[in-house]
């Protein structure tokens, strides 16, 4: 017998996963070449060749007991130092290795920080529409996801609604920019407005509200749009990063959390996150991939391919009469259906 909570979760399993399974079935019937699978966020671009080179070099030259061994639960010190230095160079921050905790992708990082900060019944506020797994990650710790609105035309945060949705139970505001599924990128101005609300509400309720910035799409942006680094805008910011999309490595499960010294209770949070990484069963992020990342910090994928797809899909759909915000980042389109009932529309389209 499975647990009550898993019964509900299994029954209501992800719609996106269901689409993926259906795509596989349709490929069997109609041929793989005739089915375009736009379900899971699997990058269509290959990882840069330096990844394979780094894997080979590390395996050929480094001590296998180190490369494949356990280490500090937060990750290899040398890799964390290199990531901190790279962030400092790019975003004029002042992190060191102790501010970086290597994680099992963004999903692992979010679970670590939720486990670290949330008590049962605490609330995590998130702007709609959002990555569906957030609800499950909050529920893992008995916390509740609260949706705050966005402007229906631009999908930018509705700041007044944010003020209304924050309560004394709010511990975290979770943002995701560039956004899945809208492709919207928050400007510095938008982030400053969010920071003002969080500062005021933290003061009103006498407890810090942490801003968790989920950033797996940071590098996938177009038309030269800037993605501000949020730790410089709001002091209680934790960044969750992942190489799943930026280096096309989703199956390798590698990312990190940034836990700045400016956080309220920074030392306690760093120590607790370390333990959370261990006791959630991750123990540490994949060791070989940590080493690979340490050697490939300047690597990138060809975002021109995503940009060409974006333009073709966006411009075509608009010419057919659909409405959709023009994505500035990530690789999604959030298209309004002609029919008010999106499920009926999807059925008909299929
Ligand atoms: N956050 C968002 C917004 C995502 O879209 C995804 C994956 O698609 C994740 C987190 C999880 O990414 P990872 O593979 O790094 O765990």
Short mmCIF file of C-alpha atoms and ligand atoms in Angstrom, two decimals:
data_model
loop_
_atom_site.label_atom_id
_atom_site.label_comp_id
_atom_site.label_asym_id
_atom_site.label_seq_id
_atom_site.Cartn_x
_atom_site.Cartn_y
_atom_site.Cartn_z
CA UNK A 1 0.00 0.00 0.00
CA UNK A 2 1.35 3.42 -0.90
CA UNK A 3 0.95 6.49 1.29
CA UNK A 4 -2.20 8.63 1.08
CA UNK A 5 -0.28 11.63 -0.20
CA UNK A 6 1.42 9.60 -2.93
CA UNK A 7 -1.96 8.16 -3.98
CA UNK A 8 -3.16 11.66 -4.78
CA UNK A 9 0.10 12.63 -6.46
CA UNK A 10 0.24 9.49 -8.57
CA UNK A 11 -3.37 9.93 -9.71
CA UNK A 12 -2.83 13.57 -10.64
CA UNK A 13 0.57 12.96 -12.20
CA UNK A 14 2.10 15.69 -14.36
CA UNK A 15 0.20 16.61 -17.53
CA UNK A 16 3.53 17.32 -19.20
CA UNK A 17 4.80 13.83 -18.41
CA UNK A 18 1.50 12.42 -19.76
CA UNK A 19 2.06 14.35 -23.02
CA UNK A 20 5.57 12.94 -23.22
CA UNK A 21 4.25 9.36 -22.84
CA UNK A 22 1.54 10.03 -25.41
CA UNK A 23 4.15 11.42 -27.83
CA UNK A 24 6.09 8.16 -27.53
CA UNK A 25 2.92 6.15 -28.28
CA UNK A 26 2.11 8.34 -31.30
CA UNK A 27 5.68 7.95 -32.58
CA UNK A 28 5.19 4.17 -32.53
CA UNK A 29 2.03 4.52 -34.60
CA UNK A 30 2.94 7.32 -37.02
CA UNK A 31 6.76 7.17 -37.04
CA UNK A 32 9.20 9.17 -34.94
CA UNK A 33 9.85 11.63 -37.78
CA UNK A 34 6.17 12.63 -37.83
CA UNK A 35 5.79 13.52 -34.16
CA UNK A 36 7.18 16.78 -32.76
CA UNK A 37 7.61 16.35 -29.04
CA UNK A 38 7.29 19.71 -27.29
CA UNK A 39 6.51 18.20 -23.87
CA UNK A 40 9.47 17.88 -21.46
CA UNK A 41 12.01 20.71 -21.30
CA UNK A 42 14.72 18.55 -22.87
CA UNK A 43 17.20 20.80 -24.70
CA UNK A 44 17.30 20.14 -28.47
CA UNK A 45 20.87 21.46 -28.71
CA UNK A 46 23.84 19.17 -27.97
CA UNK A 47 26.11 19.93 -25.00
CA UNK A 48 29.26 21.85 -26.04
CA UNK A 49 32.14 19.56 -27.08
CA UNK A 50 34.29 20.81 -24.17
CA UNK A 51 32.06 18.77 -21.84
CA UNK A 52 33.11 15.48 -23.43
CA UNK A 53 36.75 16.64 -23.55
CA UNK A 54 36.63 17.57 -19.87
CA UNK A 55 35.11 14.19 -18.93
CA UNK A 56 37.89 12.38 -20.78
CA UNK A 57 40.68 14.56 -19.38
CA UNK A 58 39.42 14.22 -15.81
CA UNK A 59 39.01 10.46 -16.09
CA UNK A 60 42.44 10.08 -17.69
CA UNK A 61 44.35 12.33 -15.32
CA UNK A 62 42.72 12.60 -11.91
CA UNK A 63 42.69 10.21 -8.99
CA UNK A 64 39.60 7.97 -9.39
CA UNK A 65 39.14 7.82 -5.63
CA UNK A 66 38.64 11.59 -5.65
CA UNK A 67 36.66 11.87 -8.89
CA UNK A 68 34.19 9.15 -7.92
CA UNK A 69 34.35 9.53 -4.15
CA UNK A 70 32.30 11.18 -1.44
CA UNK A 71 33.27 14.70 -0.47
CA UNK A 72 31.90 17.50 1.73
CA UNK A 73 28.09 17.38 1.29
CA UNK A 74 28.26 20.88 -0.18
CA UNK A 75 30.60 19.69 -2.94
CA UNK A 76 34.27 19.84 -3.93
CA UNK A 77 35.89 22.95 -2.42
CA UNK A 78 37.93 23.74 -5.55
CA UNK A 79 34.84 23.63 -7.78
CA UNK A 80 32.82 25.83 -5.41
CA UNK A 81 35.66 28.36 -5.30
CA UNK A 82 35.83 28.44 -9.10
CA UNK A 83 32.06 28.97 -9.41
CA UNK A 84 32.17 31.78 -6.84
CA UNK A 85 35.04 33.47 -8.72
CA UNK A 86 33.19 33.16 -12.01
CA UNK A 87 30.01 34.72 -10.53
CA UNK A 88 32.07 37.54 -9.01
CA UNK A 89 33.62 38.29 -12.37
CA UNK A 90 30.32 38.24 -14.24
CA UNK A 91 28.03 39.94 -11.74
CA UNK A 92 30.38 41.98 -9.52
CA UNK A 93 29.38 39.92 -6.47
CA UNK A 94 31.78 38.93 -3.69
CA UNK A 95 31.09 35.26 -3.04
CA UNK A 96 33.55 32.61 -1.95
CA UNK A 97 33.32 28.83 -2.02
CA UNK A 98 31.39 28.74 1.26
CA UNK A 99 28.49 30.55 -0.46
CA UNK A 100 28.09 27.79 -3.06
CA UNK A 101 26.38 24.46 -2.42
CA UNK A 102 26.51 21.97 -5.29
CA UNK A 103 23.11 20.39 -5.95
CA UNK A 104 21.35 17.70 -7.93
CA UNK A 105 20.09 20.19 -10.54
CA UNK A 106 17.69 23.03 -9.84
CA UNK A 107 15.10 20.56 -8.56
CA UNK A 108 17.53 19.23 -5.96
CA UNK A 109 18.51 22.78 -5.00
CA UNK A 110 14.91 23.88 -4.51
CA UNK A 111 14.21 20.85 -2.34
CA UNK A 112 17.31 21.56 -0.26
CA UNK A 113 16.38 25.18 0.36
CA UNK A 114 12.72 24.35 1.03
CA UNK A 115 13.80 21.67 3.54
CA UNK A 116 16.14 24.22 5.09
CA UNK A 117 13.66 27.10 5.47
CA UNK A 118 10.13 25.74 5.62
CA UNK A 119 8.03 24.59 8.55
CA UNK A 120 4.77 22.71 7.90
CA UNK A 121 1.99 25.14 6.87
CA UNK A 122 4.44 27.84 5.88
CA UNK A 123 3.64 29.50 2.58
CA UNK A 124 5.68 29.84 -0.59
CA UNK A 125 4.38 32.57 -2.89
CA UNK A 126 4.91 32.18 -6.62
CA UNK A 127 3.72 34.16 -9.64
CA UNK A 128 1.35 32.50 -12.13
CA UNK A 129 1.85 30.72 -14.43
CA UNK A 130 4.61 28.64 -12.85
CA UNK A 131 6.55 25.38 -13.26
CA UNK A 132 4.07 22.79 -11.99
CA UNK A 133 6.60 20.91 -9.85
CA UNK A 134 6.88 23.86 -7.44
CA UNK A 135 3.63 22.77 -5.81
CA UNK A 136 4.98 19.28 -5.19
CA UNK A 137 8.30 20.56 -3.86
CA UNK A 138 6.47 22.75 -1.30
CA UNK A 139 4.17 19.87 -0.37
CA UNK A 140 7.22 17.67 0.28
CA UNK A 141 7.74 19.75 3.44
CA UNK A 142 4.09 20.27 4.38
CA UNK A 143 4.22 23.82 3.02
CA UNK A 144 1.62 25.46 0.83
CA UNK A 145 2.11 27.17 -2.53
CA UNK A 146 0.23 30.46 -2.86
CA UNK A 147 -0.24 31.92 -6.35
CA UNK A 148 0.14 35.65 -6.94
CA UNK A 149 -1.11 37.15 -10.18
CA UNK A 150 0.66 38.58 -13.19
CA UNK A 151 -0.49 41.05 -15.83
CA UNK A 152 -2.56 39.11 -18.37
CA UNK A 153 -0.84 40.78 -21.35
CA UNK A 154 2.80 40.85 -20.21
CA UNK A 155 2.93 38.15 -17.51
CA UNK A 156 4.96 40.53 -15.37
CA UNK A 157 4.29 40.38 -11.60
CA UNK A 158 1.20 42.13 -10.25
CA UNK A 159 2.89 43.91 -7.35
CA UNK A 160 -0.39 44.80 -5.62
CA UNK A 161 -1.50 41.20 -5.73
CA UNK A 162 1.88 40.17 -4.32
CA UNK A 163 1.25 42.50 -1.36
CA UNK A 164 -2.16 40.91 -0.84
CA UNK A 165 -0.86 37.33 -1.05
CA UNK A 166 1.96 37.71 1.47
CA UNK A 167 0.87 36.74 4.96
CA UNK A 168 2.55 36.10 8.28
CA UNK A 169 3.03 32.51 7.08
CA UNK A 170 5.03 33.52 3.99
CA UNK A 171 8.63 32.36 4.26
CA UNK A 172 9.63 32.38 0.60
CA UNK A 173 8.81 34.22 -2.60
CA UNK A 174 9.90 31.97 -5.45
CA UNK A 175 10.62 33.65 -8.78
CA UNK A 176 11.74 32.18 -12.08
CA UNK A 177 13.26 34.53 -14.64
CA UNK A 178 13.71 33.82 -17.56
CA UNK A 179 10.38 32.17 -16.99
CA UNK A 180 9.01 28.73 -17.72
CA UNK A 181 6.44 28.79 -19.33
CA UNK A 182 6.09 32.42 -20.54
CA UNK A 183 9.70 33.24 -21.51
CA UNK A 184 9.36 36.59 -19.70
CA UNK A 185 12.48 38.16 -18.14
CA UNK A 186 12.11 40.49 -15.11
CA UNK A 187 13.91 43.83 -15.42
CA UNK A 188 15.88 45.45 -12.58
CA UNK A 189 12.92 47.77 -12.00
CA UNK A 190 10.50 44.86 -11.55
CA UNK A 191 12.92 43.13 -9.17
CA UNK A 192 13.33 46.35 -7.17
CA UNK A 193 9.55 46.63 -6.81
CA UNK A 194 9.44 43.03 -5.56
CA UNK A 195 12.31 43.76 -3.14
CA UNK A 196 10.46 46.78 -1.71
CA UNK A 197 7.39 44.66 -0.97
CA UNK A 198 9.49 41.92 0.64
CA UNK A 199 11.37 44.40 2.82
CA UNK A 200 8.15 46.05 4.00
CA UNK A 201 6.40 42.76 4.67
CA UNK A 202 9.42 41.29 6.47
CA UNK A 203 9.37 44.35 8.72
CA UNK A 204 5.60 44.16 9.23
CA UNK A 205 5.69 40.49 10.26
CA UNK A 206 9.02 40.68 12.08
CA UNK A 207 10.62 37.80 10.16
CA UNK A 208 12.63 37.65 6.95
CA UNK A 209 10.90 36.64 3.75
CA UNK A 210 13.49 34.98 1.53
CA UNK A 211 13.51 35.45 -2.23
CA UNK A 212 14.45 32.23 -4.00
CA UNK A 213 15.43 32.88 -7.60
CA UNK A 214 15.17 29.73 -9.72
CA UNK A 215 17.44 30.40 -12.70
CA UNK A 216 17.95 27.37 -14.94
CA UNK A 217 17.33 29.57 -18.01
CA UNK A 218 19.64 32.48 -17.10
CA UNK A 219 21.85 31.96 -20.16
CA UNK A 220 19.05 31.34 -22.66
CA UNK A 221 18.08 34.91 -23.54
CA UNK A 222 17.57 36.73 -26.83
CA UNK A 223 17.81 40.20 -28.36
CA UNK A 224 20.56 41.09 -25.86
CA UNK A 225 18.14 41.26 -22.90
CA UNK A 226 19.79 41.64 -19.48
CA UNK A 227 18.98 39.24 -16.62
CA UNK A 228 19.89 41.16 -13.44
CA UNK A 229 21.67 39.22 -10.67
CA UNK A 230 19.14 39.31 -7.85
CA UNK A 231 21.47 39.12 -4.84
CA UNK A 232 22.49 42.71 -5.59
CA UNK A 233 18.87 43.88 -5.42
CA UNK A 234 17.47 42.09 -2.36
CA UNK A 235 19.71 41.02 0.53
CA UNK A 236 17.73 37.91 1.49
CA UNK A 237 18.10 36.26 -1.92
CA UNK A 238 19.07 32.64 -2.56
CA UNK A 239 19.86 31.72 -6.16
CA UNK A 240 19.18 28.25 -7.54
CA UNK A 241 21.14 27.49 -10.69
CA UNK A 242 21.36 24.48 -12.96
CA UNK A 243 23.37 23.33 -15.97
CA UNK A 244 20.42 21.29 -17.30
CA UNK A 245 19.52 23.90 -19.89
CA UNK A 246 22.54 26.20 -20.15
CA UNK A 247 24.87 23.30 -21.03
CA UNK A 248 22.19 20.81 -22.16
CA UNK A 249 22.94 18.37 -19.32
CA UNK A 250 19.53 17.64 -17.73
CA UNK A 251 20.19 13.95 -17.16
CA UNK A 252 23.49 14.63 -15.39
CA UNK A 253 21.69 16.40 -12.51
CA UNK A 254 24.11 19.18 -11.71
CA UNK A 255 23.55 22.68 -10.36
CA UNK A 256 24.19 24.81 -7.30
CA UNK A 257 22.63 27.10 -4.71
CA UNK A 258 24.11 30.50 -3.89
CA UNK A 259 23.76 31.24 -0.17
CA UNK A 260 25.13 34.80 0.29
CA UNK A 261 26.62 36.03 3.58
CA UNK A 262 24.02 38.84 3.56
CA UNK A 263 21.21 36.37 4.31
CA UNK A 264 19.51 36.75 7.62
CA UNK A 265 20.98 33.77 9.52
CA UNK A 266 23.49 33.03 6.73
CA UNK A 267 25.77 30.70 8.74
CA UNK A 268 22.85 28.72 10.11
CA UNK A 269 21.29 28.45 6.64
CA UNK A 270 24.56 27.30 5.04
CA UNK A 271 25.03 24.62 7.70
CA UNK A 272 21.40 23.47 7.49
CA UNK A 273 21.42 23.35 3.68
CA UNK A 274 24.51 21.15 3.85
CA UNK A 275 22.69 18.74 6.15
CA UNK A 276 19.50 18.93 4.02
CA UNK A 277 21.48 17.93 0.92
CA UNK A 278 22.68 14.87 2.86
CA UNK A 279 19.49 13.79 4.58
CA UNK A 280 17.25 14.23 1.55
CA UNK A 281 19.35 11.39 0.19
CA UNK A 282 21.25 13.40 -2.40
CA UNK A 283 24.33 13.21 -0.09
CA UNK A 284 26.22 15.31 -2.62
CA UNK A 285 25.82 16.43 -6.24
CA UNK A 286 27.25 13.97 -8.84
CA UNK A 287 31.01 14.05 -8.31
CA UNK A 288 32.29 13.66 -11.88
CA UNK A 289 29.91 16.36 -13.09
CA UNK A 290 31.08 18.76 -10.38
CA UNK A 291 34.64 18.34 -11.66
CA UNK A 292 33.48 18.76 -15.27
CA UNK A 293 31.66 21.99 -14.44
CA UNK A 294 34.79 23.26 -12.70
CA UNK A 295 36.60 22.92 -16.05
CA UNK A 296 33.80 24.30 -18.25
CA UNK A 297 32.66 27.50 -16.55
CA UNK A 298 33.06 29.53 -19.73
CA UNK A 299 31.27 27.01 -21.94
CA UNK A 300 27.92 27.76 -23.55
CA UNK A 301 25.48 26.26 -26.03
CA UNK A 302 24.53 27.89 -29.33
CA UNK A 303 21.46 29.91 -28.29
CA UNK A 304 21.08 30.97 -31.94
CA UNK A 305 19.33 27.64 -32.56
CA UNK A 306 16.74 28.38 -29.86
CA UNK A 307 16.38 31.91 -31.14
CA UNK A 308 15.65 30.69 -34.68
CA UNK A 309 13.03 28.26 -33.30
CA UNK A 310 11.54 31.02 -31.17
CA UNK A 311 11.17 33.37 -34.12
CA UNK A 312 9.76 30.73 -36.44
CA UNK A 313 7.20 29.43 -33.93
CA UNK A 314 6.22 32.80 -32.52
CA UNK A 315 5.87 34.56 -35.85
CA UNK A 316 4.02 31.65 -37.44
CA UNK A 317 1.56 31.27 -34.58
CA UNK A 318 0.87 35.01 -34.53
CA UNK A 319 0.27 34.97 -38.29
CA UNK A 320 -2.31 32.19 -37.78
CA UNK A 321 -4.18 34.41 -35.32
CA UNK A 322 -2.92 33.11 -31.98
CA UNK A 323 -1.92 35.43 -29.16
CA UNK A 324 1.24 34.90 -27.16
CA UNK A 325 3.74 37.08 -25.32
CA UNK A 326 6.99 37.26 -27.31
CA UNK A 327 9.45 35.28 -25.16
CA UNK A 328 12.69 37.03 -24.25
CA UNK A 329 14.25 33.95 -22.73
CA UNK A 330 14.03 30.17 -22.08
CA UNK A 331 12.60 27.96 -24.84
CA UNK A 332 8.87 28.01 -24.25
CA UNK A 333 5.83 29.72 -25.74
CA UNK A 334 2.74 30.30 -23.59
CA UNK A 335 0.04 30.45 -26.22
CA UNK A 336 -3.59 31.35 -25.63
CA UNK A 337 -5.96 28.74 -27.05
CA UNK A 338 -8.86 29.74 -29.32
CA UNK A 339 -11.18 27.67 -27.16
CA UNK A 340 -11.66 28.73 -23.54
CA UNK A 341 -11.31 25.11 -22.47
CA UNK A 342 -7.63 24.30 -23.00
CA UNK A 343 -8.13 20.55 -22.66
CA UNK A 344 -10.85 20.52 -25.34
CA UNK A 345 -8.64 22.63 -27.57
CA UNK A 346 -5.73 20.24 -27.14
CA UNK A 347 -7.93 17.26 -27.89
CA UNK A 348 -9.17 18.88 -31.09
CA UNK A 349 -5.65 19.92 -32.13
CA UNK A 350 -4.43 16.36 -31.64
N1 LIG B 1 12.84 25.07 -12.52
C1 LIG B 1 12.28 25.29 -13.70
C2 LIG B 1 11.57 26.57 -13.92
C3 LIG B 1 12.34 24.34 -14.73
O1 LIG B 1 11.76 24.58 -15.90
C4 LIG B 1 13.01 23.12 -14.48
C5 LIG B 1 13.07 22.07 -15.49
O2 LIG B 1 12.51 22.12 -16.55
C6 LIG B 1 13.59 22.93 -13.21
C7 LIG B 1 13.49 23.92 -12.26
C8 LIG B 1 14.34 21.69 -12.87
O3 LIG B 1 15.55 21.69 -13.53
P1 LIG B 1 16.72 20.66 -13.19
O4 LIG B 1 16.80 19.71 -14.34
O5 LIG B 1 17.94 21.49 -13.09
O6 LIG B 1 16.38 19.99 -11.92
#
